[in-house]
């Protein structure tokens, strides 16, 4: 029998009433394990209404009260990370260790948010004018929404909700309908941690739910992570309805490998970053840019490592790479390999013909050499276990290639030359840069986000920019005059 997965509203599970559901699969077996309710516009509006009420009360809570809830939530999440990781693996397919890593990185964001009393300290200027003091404060927006992707069903919601809740907002989460159960697990932890009912809400759904959140007058801000076309739509629709929006889009992350790079270090890092989570990461390295004579040995070193990777059920011990999220996505990724071969790329390792389990949505690792910028395998975000190698003659040619790409999420350089690395971080037009670090996801006290078509909006995710996104500034000018000195003065206020 399949499990029914319903909404979380006002601190309890609420069954959907729209009559619409979507199947939830175990990608390792292809078996339907659940049916998730898809909310109607009316259901979303009702959930937002309860969040509005909760936001009024939560906003008035003290910073120490909020910090106490966050500390309790952090401890519960730490203690039950194994349980949450099993849920992530069962619905997404990533290996258990990778799921634990996702939760650990999400936990960092909760730990950052526990410092909200310090993070919300404003400035104060005494005697800005005679008898006048000026100070600034940051206040919550009210109800904010998060629309999150399938590839990180625990981490990305934690990127958003920790700061949003810490700063006094009520948070409405619309997780991916492909792996929705992690969101309900987080909801129960928030409740156990002492968060008042209604401050954290989960509504499952599809485009109807998304559009309702984007247009609802009581939703003040929307955070999104997903593909570039949808990110653009989220940004344009949300801002057209007066909302603050941060929408993170797709990526085509390059690793520039210089001739002086440590070959084994570079090959290990690129394999890890290209094929981890079956390539379903917005920070995956999908292009290796090999400079000069390192190209042949780099391709050989990567190819030698791929047969050693164990592809299978992410819940099984010893598995290195799990399945893709759906059968349709697996077939789409395979079609990119077909196109790359037809357009002239050399198929060094062919994931289409790999020895993988016949059940489930599996595809082996693919390595393509002699990829050129005109090919679809280079232009498009594939979001699967496919690595393309582009050969260039010089550092300058490689840099120009990276800077010309429409995406600018993350990049990395592999070199022993500190001067070259310093030059790269200065010249490259990408939002997150790794120097001998293949997946340069910032720690929680910095902020995450790319440039160009990888980001719509002015604010990056989590960290200090996350605090700013979920609050708005207010400046107070204060004077306590002696009533005996009060008089009418129509002149422009002066500070001297």
Tab-separated table of C-alpha atoms in Angstrom:
chain	number	residue	atom	x	y	z
A	1	UNK	CA	0.000	0.000	0.000
A	2	UNK	CA	1.146	3.540	-0.724
A	3	UNK	CA	1.411	6.275	1.876
A	4	UNK	CA	-0.695	9.410	1.583
A	5	UNK	CA	1.425	12.512	2.035
A	6	UNK	CA	-0.584	15.558	3.069
A	7	UNK	CA	-0.094	19.189	4.066
A	8	UNK	CA	1.093	20.581	7.428
A	9	UNK	CA	-1.041	23.509	8.554
A	10	UNK	CA	-1.393	24.990	12.055
A	11	UNK	CA	0.753	22.278	13.604
A	12	UNK	CA	-1.002	19.213	12.205
A	13	UNK	CA	-1.344	17.086	9.111
A	14	UNK	CA	-4.233	18.284	6.965
A	15	UNK	CA	-5.517	16.074	4.175
A	16	UNK	CA	-5.882	17.686	0.787
A	17	UNK	CA	-9.338	18.434	-0.580
A	18	UNK	CA	-8.528	19.257	-4.206
A	19	UNK	CA	-8.939	15.667	-5.362
A	20	UNK	CA	-5.581	15.854	-7.147
A	21	UNK	CA	-2.509	13.839	-6.202
A	22	UNK	CA	0.876	12.935	-7.682
A	23	UNK	CA	2.826	9.688	-7.291
A	24	UNK	CA	6.010	9.516	-5.231
A	25	UNK	CA	8.530	6.879	-6.320
A	26	UNK	CA	11.490	5.123	-4.841
A	27	UNK	CA	13.891	5.879	-7.721
A	28	UNK	CA	16.022	2.833	-6.899
A	29	UNK	CA	13.140	0.432	-7.567
A	30	UNK	CA	10.724	2.435	-9.692
A	31	UNK	CA	7.961	1.490	-7.253
A	32	UNK	CA	5.309	4.025	-6.252
A	33	UNK	CA	5.602	4.441	-2.486
A	34	UNK	CA	3.257	7.341	-1.874
A	35	UNK	CA	0.641	9.718	-3.183
A	36	UNK	CA	1.132	13.388	-2.370
A	37	UNK	CA	-1.792	15.793	-2.200
A	38	UNK	CA	-1.652	18.705	-4.630
A	39	UNK	CA	-3.158	21.843	-3.131
A	40	UNK	CA	-5.743	23.970	-4.871
A	41	UNK	CA	-5.540	27.748	-4.862
A	42	UNK	CA	-8.142	27.856	-2.087
A	43	UNK	CA	-6.124	25.438	0.059
A	44	UNK	CA	-2.979	27.498	-0.347
A	45	UNK	CA	-4.887	30.681	0.519
A	46	UNK	CA	-6.270	29.048	3.664
A	47	UNK	CA	-2.763	27.977	4.697
A	48	UNK	CA	-1.436	31.495	4.138
A	49	UNK	CA	-4.249	32.902	6.266
A	50	UNK	CA	-3.182	30.777	9.241
A	51	UNK	CA	0.421	31.876	8.677
A	52	UNK	CA	-0.636	35.532	8.745
A	53	UNK	CA	-2.153	35.047	12.190
A	54	UNK	CA	0.899	33.156	13.451
A	55	UNK	CA	3.282	35.786	12.072
A	56	UNK	CA	1.696	38.531	14.180
A	57	UNK	CA	2.386	36.625	17.391
A	58	UNK	CA	5.801	35.289	16.399
A	59	UNK	CA	6.984	38.745	15.395
A	60	UNK	CA	6.339	39.944	18.947
A	61	UNK	CA	8.426	37.143	20.482
A	62	UNK	CA	11.745	38.100	22.020
A	63	UNK	CA	15.021	37.356	20.276
A	64	UNK	CA	15.992	35.081	23.141
A	65	UNK	CA	12.748	33.095	22.701
A	66	UNK	CA	13.440	32.646	19.002
A	67	UNK	CA	17.037	31.636	19.643
A	68	UNK	CA	15.864	29.059	22.189
A	69	UNK	CA	13.564	27.450	19.620
A	70	UNK	CA	16.349	27.423	17.035
A	71	UNK	CA	18.793	25.817	19.467
A	72	UNK	CA	16.209	23.135	20.291
A	73	UNK	CA	15.491	22.547	16.601
A	74	UNK	CA	19.211	22.318	15.891
A	75	UNK	CA	19.631	19.640	18.568
A	76	UNK	CA	16.668	17.596	17.316
A	77	UNK	CA	17.888	17.795	13.740
A	78	UNK	CA	21.341	16.651	14.831
A	79	UNK	CA	19.929	13.732	16.822
A	80	UNK	CA	17.569	12.545	14.076
A	81	UNK	CA	19.686	13.166	11.015
A	82	UNK	CA	19.922	9.429	10.313
A	83	UNK	CA	16.127	9.165	10.160
A	84	UNK	CA	15.857	12.170	7.866
A	85	UNK	CA	18.658	10.847	5.650
A	86	UNK	CA	16.762	7.582	5.163
A	87	UNK	CA	13.715	9.551	4.030
A	88	UNK	CA	15.824	11.573	1.582
A	89	UNK	CA	17.432	8.443	0.133
A	90	UNK	CA	14.100	6.639	-0.195
A	91	UNK	CA	12.474	9.433	-2.212
A	92	UNK	CA	15.406	11.112	-3.972
A	93	UNK	CA	17.723	8.135	-4.440
A	94	UNK	CA	21.035	9.695	-3.359
A	95	UNK	CA	23.314	7.515	-1.276
A	96	UNK	CA	22.888	7.602	2.490
A	97	UNK	CA	26.231	9.307	3.123
A	98	UNK	CA	25.342	12.036	0.642
A	99	UNK	CA	21.973	12.530	2.321
A	100	UNK	CA	23.725	12.884	5.675
A	101	UNK	CA	26.069	15.443	4.116
A	102	UNK	CA	23.110	17.422	2.814
A	103	UNK	CA	21.574	17.526	6.280
A	104	UNK	CA	24.881	18.537	7.854
A	105	UNK	CA	25.172	21.522	5.512
A	106	UNK	CA	21.573	22.481	6.273
A	107	UNK	CA	22.353	22.206	9.968
A	108	UNK	CA	25.068	24.836	9.529
A	109	UNK	CA	22.382	27.305	8.452
A	110	UNK	CA	20.357	26.587	11.572
A	111	UNK	CA	23.460	27.148	13.687
A	112	UNK	CA	24.059	30.480	11.956
A	113	UNK	CA	20.458	31.519	12.621
A	114	UNK	CA	20.748	30.762	16.346
A	115	UNK	CA	22.845	33.922	16.513
A	116	UNK	CA	19.855	36.067	15.603
A	117	UNK	CA	20.227	38.354	18.675
A	118	UNK	CA	23.625	39.382	17.344
A	119	UNK	CA	22.576	39.335	13.680
A	120	UNK	CA	19.732	41.809	14.238
A	121	UNK	CA	21.754	44.358	16.192
A	122	UNK	CA	21.389	47.757	14.605
A	123	UNK	CA	23.401	50.960	14.831
A	124	UNK	CA	22.841	53.876	17.184
A	125	UNK	CA	24.042	57.471	16.864
A	126	UNK	CA	23.657	59.568	19.972
A	127	UNK	CA	23.340	63.327	19.548
A	128	UNK	CA	23.007	63.228	15.749
A	129	UNK	CA	21.576	66.706	16.255
A	130	UNK	CA	21.061	68.657	19.436
A	131	UNK	CA	18.997	66.387	21.680
A	132	UNK	CA	18.316	63.987	18.763
A	133	UNK	CA	19.351	60.330	18.562
A	134	UNK	CA	19.111	58.167	15.431
A	135	UNK	CA	19.110	54.395	15.258
A	136	UNK	CA	18.222	51.678	12.770
A	137	UNK	CA	16.322	48.425	13.256
A	138	UNK	CA	15.394	45.497	11.035
A	139	UNK	CA	11.900	44.058	11.188
A	140	UNK	CA	10.331	40.911	9.702
A	141	UNK	CA	8.300	40.988	6.499
A	142	UNK	CA	5.382	38.855	7.730
A	143	UNK	CA	4.618	35.713	5.699
A	144	UNK	CA	7.356	34.488	3.374
A	145	UNK	CA	7.361	31.460	1.078
A	146	UNK	CA	9.968	28.968	-0.086
A	147	UNK	CA	9.655	26.921	-3.271
A	148	UNK	CA	12.312	24.219	-3.209
A	149	UNK	CA	13.728	21.638	-5.662
A	150	UNK	CA	13.830	17.845	-5.585
A	151	UNK	CA	17.603	17.499	-5.463
A	152	UNK	CA	18.050	18.795	-1.899
A	153	UNK	CA	14.743	18.143	-0.099
A	154	UNK	CA	16.231	18.892	3.342
A	155	UNK	CA	19.123	21.296	2.812
A	156	UNK	CA	17.500	23.921	0.605
A	157	UNK	CA	14.425	24.343	2.855
A	158	UNK	CA	16.877	24.807	5.744
A	159	UNK	CA	18.723	27.452	3.724
A	160	UNK	CA	15.501	29.444	3.769
A	161	UNK	CA	13.404	28.661	6.815
A	162	UNK	CA	16.106	29.003	9.487
A	163	UNK	CA	16.804	32.676	8.760
A	164	UNK	CA	13.186	33.455	7.917
A	165	UNK	CA	11.907	32.087	11.221
A	166	UNK	CA	14.790	33.510	13.266
A	167	UNK	CA	14.031	36.998	12.000
A	168	UNK	CA	10.379	36.756	13.069
A	169	UNK	CA	8.539	35.682	9.924
A	170	UNK	CA	6.094	32.865	9.312
A	171	UNK	CA	7.380	30.509	6.620
A	172	UNK	CA	5.297	28.614	4.044
A	173	UNK	CA	7.188	25.812	2.284
A	174	UNK	CA	6.157	24.363	-1.077
A	175	UNK	CA	8.566	21.433	-1.537
A	176	UNK	CA	9.026	19.399	-4.686
A	177	UNK	CA	6.183	16.970	-5.179
A	178	UNK	CA	8.758	14.350	-6.245
A	179	UNK	CA	10.200	13.933	-2.712
A	180	UNK	CA	7.876	15.703	-0.261
A	181	UNK	CA	8.289	13.706	2.961
A	182	UNK	CA	11.425	15.453	4.225
A	183	UNK	CA	9.431	18.682	4.552
A	184	UNK	CA	6.931	17.028	6.902
A	185	UNK	CA	9.777	15.585	8.974
A	186	UNK	CA	11.183	19.099	9.404
A	187	UNK	CA	7.717	20.384	10.336
A	188	UNK	CA	7.439	17.885	13.167
A	189	UNK	CA	10.894	18.799	14.438
A	190	UNK	CA	9.984	22.494	14.465
A	191	UNK	CA	6.860	21.703	16.473
A	192	UNK	CA	8.795	19.548	18.950
A	193	UNK	CA	11.348	22.356	19.300
A	194	UNK	CA	8.584	24.653	20.547
A	195	UNK	CA	7.839	26.701	17.438
A	196	UNK	CA	4.262	28.012	17.658
A	197	UNK	CA	1.778	26.385	15.303
A	198	UNK	CA	1.400	28.195	12.006
A	199	UNK	CA	4.905	29.662	11.916
A	200	UNK	CA	6.117	26.759	9.730
A	201	UNK	CA	3.632	25.522	7.128
A	202	UNK	CA	3.956	22.937	4.365
A	203	UNK	CA	1.691	22.958	1.327
A	204	UNK	CA	2.335	20.385	-1.380
A	205	UNK	CA	1.451	21.173	-4.933
A	206	UNK	CA	2.311	21.949	-8.507
A	207	UNK	CA	2.052	25.089	-10.628
A	208	UNK	CA	-1.339	26.008	-9.168
A	209	UNK	CA	0.132	26.182	-5.667
A	210	UNK	CA	3.198	28.065	-6.918
A	211	UNK	CA	1.131	30.658	-8.756
A	212	UNK	CA	-1.056	31.204	-5.707
A	213	UNK	CA	1.972	31.926	-3.540
A	214	UNK	CA	3.393	34.260	-6.196
A	215	UNK	CA	0.202	36.305	-6.433
A	216	UNK	CA	-1.248	36.144	-2.911
A	217	UNK	CA	-1.293	39.635	-1.373
A	218	UNK	CA	-0.316	38.361	2.084
A	219	UNK	CA	2.904	36.676	0.912
A	220	UNK	CA	5.609	39.319	1.206
A	221	UNK	CA	8.590	37.444	-0.246
A	222	UNK	CA	9.412	34.279	-2.182
A	223	UNK	CA	12.642	32.276	-2.245
A	224	UNK	CA	13.195	29.750	-5.031
A	225	UNK	CA	15.839	27.288	-6.205
A	226	UNK	CA	15.427	25.431	-9.495
A	227	UNK	CA	15.967	25.667	-13.227
A	228	UNK	CA	16.632	28.956	-14.990
A	229	UNK	CA	13.379	29.112	-17.011
A	230	UNK	CA	11.317	28.592	-13.856
A	231	UNK	CA	13.503	30.961	-11.830
A	232	UNK	CA	12.907	33.675	-14.412
A	233	UNK	CA	9.149	33.005	-14.256
A	234	UNK	CA	9.161	33.061	-10.443
A	235	UNK	CA	11.050	36.357	-10.392
A	236	UNK	CA	8.952	38.089	-13.038
A	237	UNK	CA	5.619	36.923	-11.630
A	238	UNK	CA	6.477	37.567	-7.994
A	239	UNK	CA	7.930	41.031	-8.533
A	240	UNK	CA	5.006	41.961	-10.777
A	241	UNK	CA	2.821	41.333	-7.735
A	242	UNK	CA	4.945	43.497	-5.464
A	243	UNK	CA	6.950	40.756	-3.777
A	244	UNK	CA	10.580	40.569	-2.811
A	245	UNK	CA	12.029	37.612	-4.764
A	246	UNK	CA	15.288	35.691	-4.757
A	247	UNK	CA	15.257	33.031	-7.488
A	248	UNK	CA	18.299	30.828	-8.033
A	249	UNK	CA	18.440	29.187	-11.455
A	250	UNK	CA	20.516	26.655	-13.341
A	251	UNK	CA	24.225	26.184	-13.799
A	252	UNK	CA	26.952	24.927	-16.079
A	253	UNK	CA	29.907	24.811	-13.749
A	254	UNK	CA	33.411	24.641	-15.228
A	255	UNK	CA	36.645	23.335	-13.741
A	256	UNK	CA	39.690	24.986	-15.299
A	257	UNK	CA	42.635	22.570	-15.064
A	258	UNK	CA	46.038	24.168	-15.683
A	259	UNK	CA	49.045	22.155	-16.903
A	260	UNK	CA	50.769	22.441	-13.515
A	261	UNK	CA	47.828	20.974	-11.564
A	262	UNK	CA	48.311	17.858	-9.449
A	263	UNK	CA	46.722	15.340	-11.823
A	264	UNK	CA	45.467	12.899	-9.198
A	265	UNK	CA	44.045	15.647	-6.986
A	266	UNK	CA	42.263	17.234	-9.951
A	267	UNK	CA	40.900	13.931	-11.269
A	268	UNK	CA	39.633	12.832	-7.848
A	269	UNK	CA	37.969	16.185	-7.255
A	270	UNK	CA	36.347	16.385	-10.692
A	271	UNK	CA	34.965	12.840	-10.499
A	272	UNK	CA	33.561	13.536	-7.039
A	273	UNK	CA	31.959	16.802	-8.105
A	274	UNK	CA	30.663	15.631	-11.491
A	275	UNK	CA	29.027	12.364	-10.454
A	276	UNK	CA	28.037	12.849	-6.818
A	277	UNK	CA	24.256	12.602	-6.367
A	278	UNK	CA	24.166	11.356	-9.994
A	279	UNK	CA	25.022	14.872	-11.130
A	280	UNK	CA	21.740	16.255	-9.786
A	281	UNK	CA	23.380	19.242	-8.096
A	282	UNK	CA	23.339	22.863	-9.158
A	283	UNK	CA	26.979	22.981	-8.054
A	284	UNK	CA	28.046	19.853	-9.950
A	285	UNK	CA	31.103	20.245	-12.177
A	286	UNK	CA	29.755	19.345	-15.591
A	287	UNK	CA	32.602	20.751	-17.736
A	288	UNK	CA	36.335	20.172	-17.335
A	289	UNK	CA	38.338	22.770	-19.261
A	290	UNK	CA	41.737	21.181	-19.894
A	291	UNK	CA	44.531	23.618	-20.736
A	292	UNK	CA	47.250	22.419	-23.108
A	293	UNK	CA	49.152	19.204	-22.494
A	294	UNK	CA	47.198	18.143	-19.418
A	295	UNK	CA	44.158	17.181	-21.519
A	296	UNK	CA	45.147	13.624	-22.483
A	297	UNK	CA	46.373	12.543	-19.028
A	298	UNK	CA	43.373	14.203	-17.358
A	299	UNK	CA	40.872	12.355	-19.557
A	300	UNK	CA	42.728	9.103	-18.956
A	301	UNK	CA	42.838	9.652	-15.184
A	302	UNK	CA	39.105	10.394	-15.010
A	303	UNK	CA	38.252	7.409	-17.214
A	304	UNK	CA	40.284	5.066	-14.987
A	305	UNK	CA	38.291	6.110	-11.938
A	306	UNK	CA	34.784	5.659	-13.326
A	307	UNK	CA	34.621	1.836	-13.491
A	308	UNK	CA	35.413	1.743	-9.779
A	309	UNK	CA	32.221	3.639	-8.888
A	310	UNK	CA	29.426	1.381	-7.637
A	311	UNK	CA	26.040	2.389	-9.050
A	312	UNK	CA	23.004	1.074	-7.195
A	313	UNK	CA	20.435	1.589	-4.466
A	314	UNK	CA	21.500	4.531	-2.337
A	315	UNK	CA	20.341	2.708	0.784
A	316	UNK	CA	22.756	-0.175	0.169
A	317	UNK	CA	26.149	-0.078	1.850
A	318	UNK	CA	29.044	0.488	-0.535
A	319	UNK	CA	27.033	2.337	-3.192
A	320	UNK	CA	28.762	5.385	-4.650
A	321	UNK	CA	26.030	6.727	-6.946
A	322	UNK	CA	22.292	6.208	-6.886
A	323	UNK	CA	19.553	6.588	-9.513
A	324	UNK	CA	18.124	9.704	-11.109
A	325	UNK	CA	14.888	11.130	-9.774
A	326	UNK	CA	12.455	9.869	-12.459
A	327	UNK	CA	12.393	7.597	-15.478
A	328	UNK	CA	11.661	10.595	-17.703
A	329	UNK	CA	14.680	12.501	-16.420
A	330	UNK	CA	16.943	9.489	-16.846
A	331	UNK	CA	15.835	9.139	-20.466
A	332	UNK	CA	16.355	12.860	-21.062
A	333	UNK	CA	19.913	12.694	-19.728
A	334	UNK	CA	20.615	9.676	-21.946
A	335	UNK	CA	19.319	11.626	-24.939
A	336	UNK	CA	21.957	14.305	-24.282
A	337	UNK	CA	24.653	11.649	-24.574
A	338	UNK	CA	23.080	10.576	-27.882
A	339	UNK	CA	23.183	14.176	-29.089
A	340	UNK	CA	26.761	14.696	-27.968
A	341	UNK	CA	27.891	11.619	-29.870
A	342	UNK	CA	25.983	12.696	-32.987
A	343	UNK	CA	27.468	16.196	-32.818
A	344	UNK	CA	31.047	14.943	-32.704
A	345	UNK	CA	32.015	14.448	-29.065
A	346	UNK	CA	34.112	11.379	-28.257
A	347	UNK	CA	32.345	8.993	-25.876
A	348	UNK	CA	35.158	7.846	-23.605
A	349	UNK	CA	32.918	6.206	-20.996
A	350	UNK	CA	29.317	5.437	-21.972
A	351	UNK	CA	26.779	5.486	-19.161
A	352	UNK	CA	24.033	4.276	-21.486
A	353	UNK	CA	25.689	0.880	-21.704
A	354	UNK	CA	26.849	0.610	-18.120
A	355	UNK	CA	26.091	-2.399	-15.963
A	356	UNK	CA	23.453	-0.872	-13.689
A	357	UNK	CA	20.371	-2.312	-11.973
A	358	UNK	CA	17.525	-2.963	-14.399
A	359	UNK	CA	14.914	-1.805	-11.886
A	360	UNK	CA	14.706	1.858	-11.004
A	361	UNK	CA	15.917	4.953	-12.808
A	362	UNK	CA	19.618	4.222	-13.200
A	363	UNK	CA	22.162	5.551	-15.659
A	364	UNK	CA	25.884	4.974	-15.544
A	365	UNK	CA	28.588	7.626	-15.582
A	366	UNK	CA	29.416	9.219	-18.938
A	367	UNK	CA	32.624	10.973	-19.965
A	368	UNK	CA	32.660	12.960	-23.221
A	369	UNK	CA	35.873	14.336	-24.702
A	370	UNK	CA	36.394	16.953	-27.427
A	371	UNK	CA	33.223	18.784	-26.465
A	372	UNK	CA	32.797	22.181	-28.144
A	373	UNK	CA	30.663	25.179	-27.146
A	374	UNK	CA	28.219	24.639	-30.030
A	375	UNK	CA	27.091	21.232	-28.742
A	376	UNK	CA	23.896	20.863	-26.721
A	377	UNK	CA	25.820	18.872	-24.088
A	378	UNK	CA	27.807	22.048	-23.476
A	379	UNK	CA	25.054	24.650	-23.805
A	380	UNK	CA	22.367	23.008	-21.675
A	381	UNK	CA	22.263	22.124	-18.008
A	382	UNK	CA	21.995	18.325	-18.193
A	383	UNK	CA	21.586	17.651	-14.449
A	384	UNK	CA	22.864	14.110	-14.667
A	385	UNK	CA	26.052	12.002	-14.485
A	386	UNK	CA	27.613	13.427	-17.646
A	387	UNK	CA	30.986	15.192	-17.724
A	388	UNK	CA	32.241	16.977	-20.821
A	389	UNK	CA	35.869	17.843	-21.479
A	390	UNK	CA	36.648	20.974	-23.482
A	391	UNK	CA	40.245	21.395	-24.655
A	392	UNK	CA	41.819	24.857	-24.830
A	393	UNK	CA	45.341	26.050	-25.589
A	394	UNK	CA	45.774	28.635	-22.823
A	395	UNK	CA	44.528	30.045	-19.543
A	396	UNK	CA	43.135	33.082	-21.364
A	397	UNK	CA	41.151	30.904	-23.769
A	398	UNK	CA	39.733	28.890	-20.880
A	399	UNK	CA	38.805	32.016	-18.933
A	400	UNK	CA	37.085	33.517	-21.978
A	401	UNK	CA	35.089	30.298	-22.431
A	402	UNK	CA	33.867	30.370	-18.843
A	403	UNK	CA	33.024	34.064	-18.912
A	404	UNK	CA	31.070	33.703	-22.159
A	405	UNK	CA	28.713	31.112	-20.676
A	406	UNK	CA	25.172	32.225	-19.849
A	407	UNK	CA	25.379	30.549	-16.447
A	408	UNK	CA	27.636	31.795	-13.673
A	409	UNK	CA	26.835	29.770	-10.578
A	410	UNK	CA	30.089	28.091	-9.553
A	411	UNK	CA	33.522	27.381	-10.983
A	412	UNK	CA	36.864	25.974	-9.874
A	413	UNK	CA	40.513	26.165	-10.865
A	414	UNK	CA	43.098	23.438	-10.282
A	415	UNK	CA	46.672	24.660	-10.168
A	416	UNK	CA	49.810	24.821	-8.021
A	417	UNK	CA	50.398	28.432	-9.093
A	418	UNK	CA	49.147	30.913	-6.508
A	419	UNK	CA	49.462	33.794	-8.942
A	420	UNK	CA	47.292	32.049	-11.513
A	421	UNK	CA	44.694	31.235	-8.857
A	422	UNK	CA	44.672	34.829	-7.639
A	423	UNK	CA	44.259	36.071	-11.194
A	424	UNK	CA	41.413	33.618	-11.809
A	425	UNK	CA	39.393	34.667	-8.771
A	426	UNK	CA	39.829	38.292	-9.875
A	427	UNK	CA	38.938	37.772	-13.552
A	428	UNK	CA	36.273	35.069	-13.611
A	429	UNK	CA	32.669	36.290	-13.889
A	430	UNK	CA	31.067	33.685	-11.641
A	431	UNK	CA	29.426	34.030	-8.250
A	432	UNK	CA	31.186	31.209	-6.345
A	433	UNK	CA	34.807	30.224	-6.972
A	434	UNK	CA	36.831	27.260	-5.763
A	435	UNK	CA	40.625	27.138	-5.772
A	436	UNK	CA	41.477	23.441	-5.771
A	437	UNK	CA	37.997	23.044	-4.244
A	438	UNK	CA	35.563	21.343	-6.643
A	439	UNK	CA	32.239	22.325	-5.041
A	440	UNK	CA	32.688	25.817	-3.565
A	441	UNK	CA	29.414	25.998	-1.628
A	442	UNK	CA	29.938	28.782	0.918
A	443	UNK	CA	29.763	28.041	4.634
A	444	UNK	CA	26.617	29.260	6.344
A	445	UNK	CA	28.032	32.602	7.498
A	446	UNK	CA	28.621	33.620	3.877
A	447	UNK	CA	25.878	33.662	1.235
A	448	UNK	CA	25.141	31.349	-1.691
A	449	UNK	CA	24.337	32.395	-5.239
A	450	UNK	CA	25.616	32.921	-8.744
A	451	UNK	CA	25.528	35.604	-11.398
A	452	UNK	CA	23.935	36.030	-14.840
A	453	UNK	CA	21.207	33.445	-15.602
A	454	UNK	CA	21.954	31.593	-12.376
A	455	UNK	CA	20.324	34.290	-10.224
A	456	UNK	CA	17.253	36.482	-10.567
A	457	UNK	CA	17.050	39.193	-7.939
A	458	UNK	CA	19.663	41.125	-6.023
A	459	UNK	CA	20.032	38.948	-2.939
A	460	UNK	CA	21.889	35.667	-2.515
A	461	UNK	CA	20.626	32.815	-0.366
A	462	UNK	CA	21.239	32.311	3.370
A	463	UNK	CA	24.018	33.893	5.445
A	464	UNK	CA	24.085	37.697	5.957
A	465	UNK	CA	22.196	38.349	2.717
A	466	UNK	CA	19.516	35.909	3.869
A	467	UNK	CA	19.013	37.929	7.042
A	468	UNK	CA	18.658	41.073	4.946
A	469	UNK	CA	16.245	39.392	2.531
A	470	UNK	CA	13.789	38.361	5.249
A	471	UNK	CA	13.837	41.732	7.005
A	472	UNK	CA	13.405	45.382	6.093
A	473	UNK	CA	15.200	48.315	7.579
A	474	UNK	CA	13.667	51.105	9.569
A	475	UNK	CA	15.439	54.227	10.819
A	476	UNK	CA	14.137	55.957	13.937
A	477	UNK	CA	14.940	59.590	14.760
A	478	UNK	CA	14.167	60.308	18.408
A	479	UNK	CA	13.976	63.479	20.510
A	480	UNK	CA	12.619	63.979	24.021
A	481	UNK	CA	12.344	67.764	24.318
A	482	UNK	CA	11.480	69.925	27.284
A	483	UNK	CA	7.845	70.936	26.638
A	484	UNK	CA	8.721	74.469	27.652
A	485	UNK	CA	11.022	74.812	24.653
A	486	UNK	CA	8.559	73.490	22.069
A	487	UNK	CA	7.647	75.778	19.152
A	488	UNK	CA	6.444	75.683	15.539
A	489	UNK	CA	9.275	75.678	12.960
A	490	UNK	CA	8.473	75.233	9.264
A	491	UNK	CA	12.106	75.222	8.186
A	492	UNK	CA	13.892	72.157	6.829
A	493	UNK	CA	15.285	69.967	9.668
A	494	UNK	CA	18.967	70.665	10.319
A	495	UNK	CA	21.658	68.755	12.179
A	496	UNK	CA	23.907	71.750	12.853
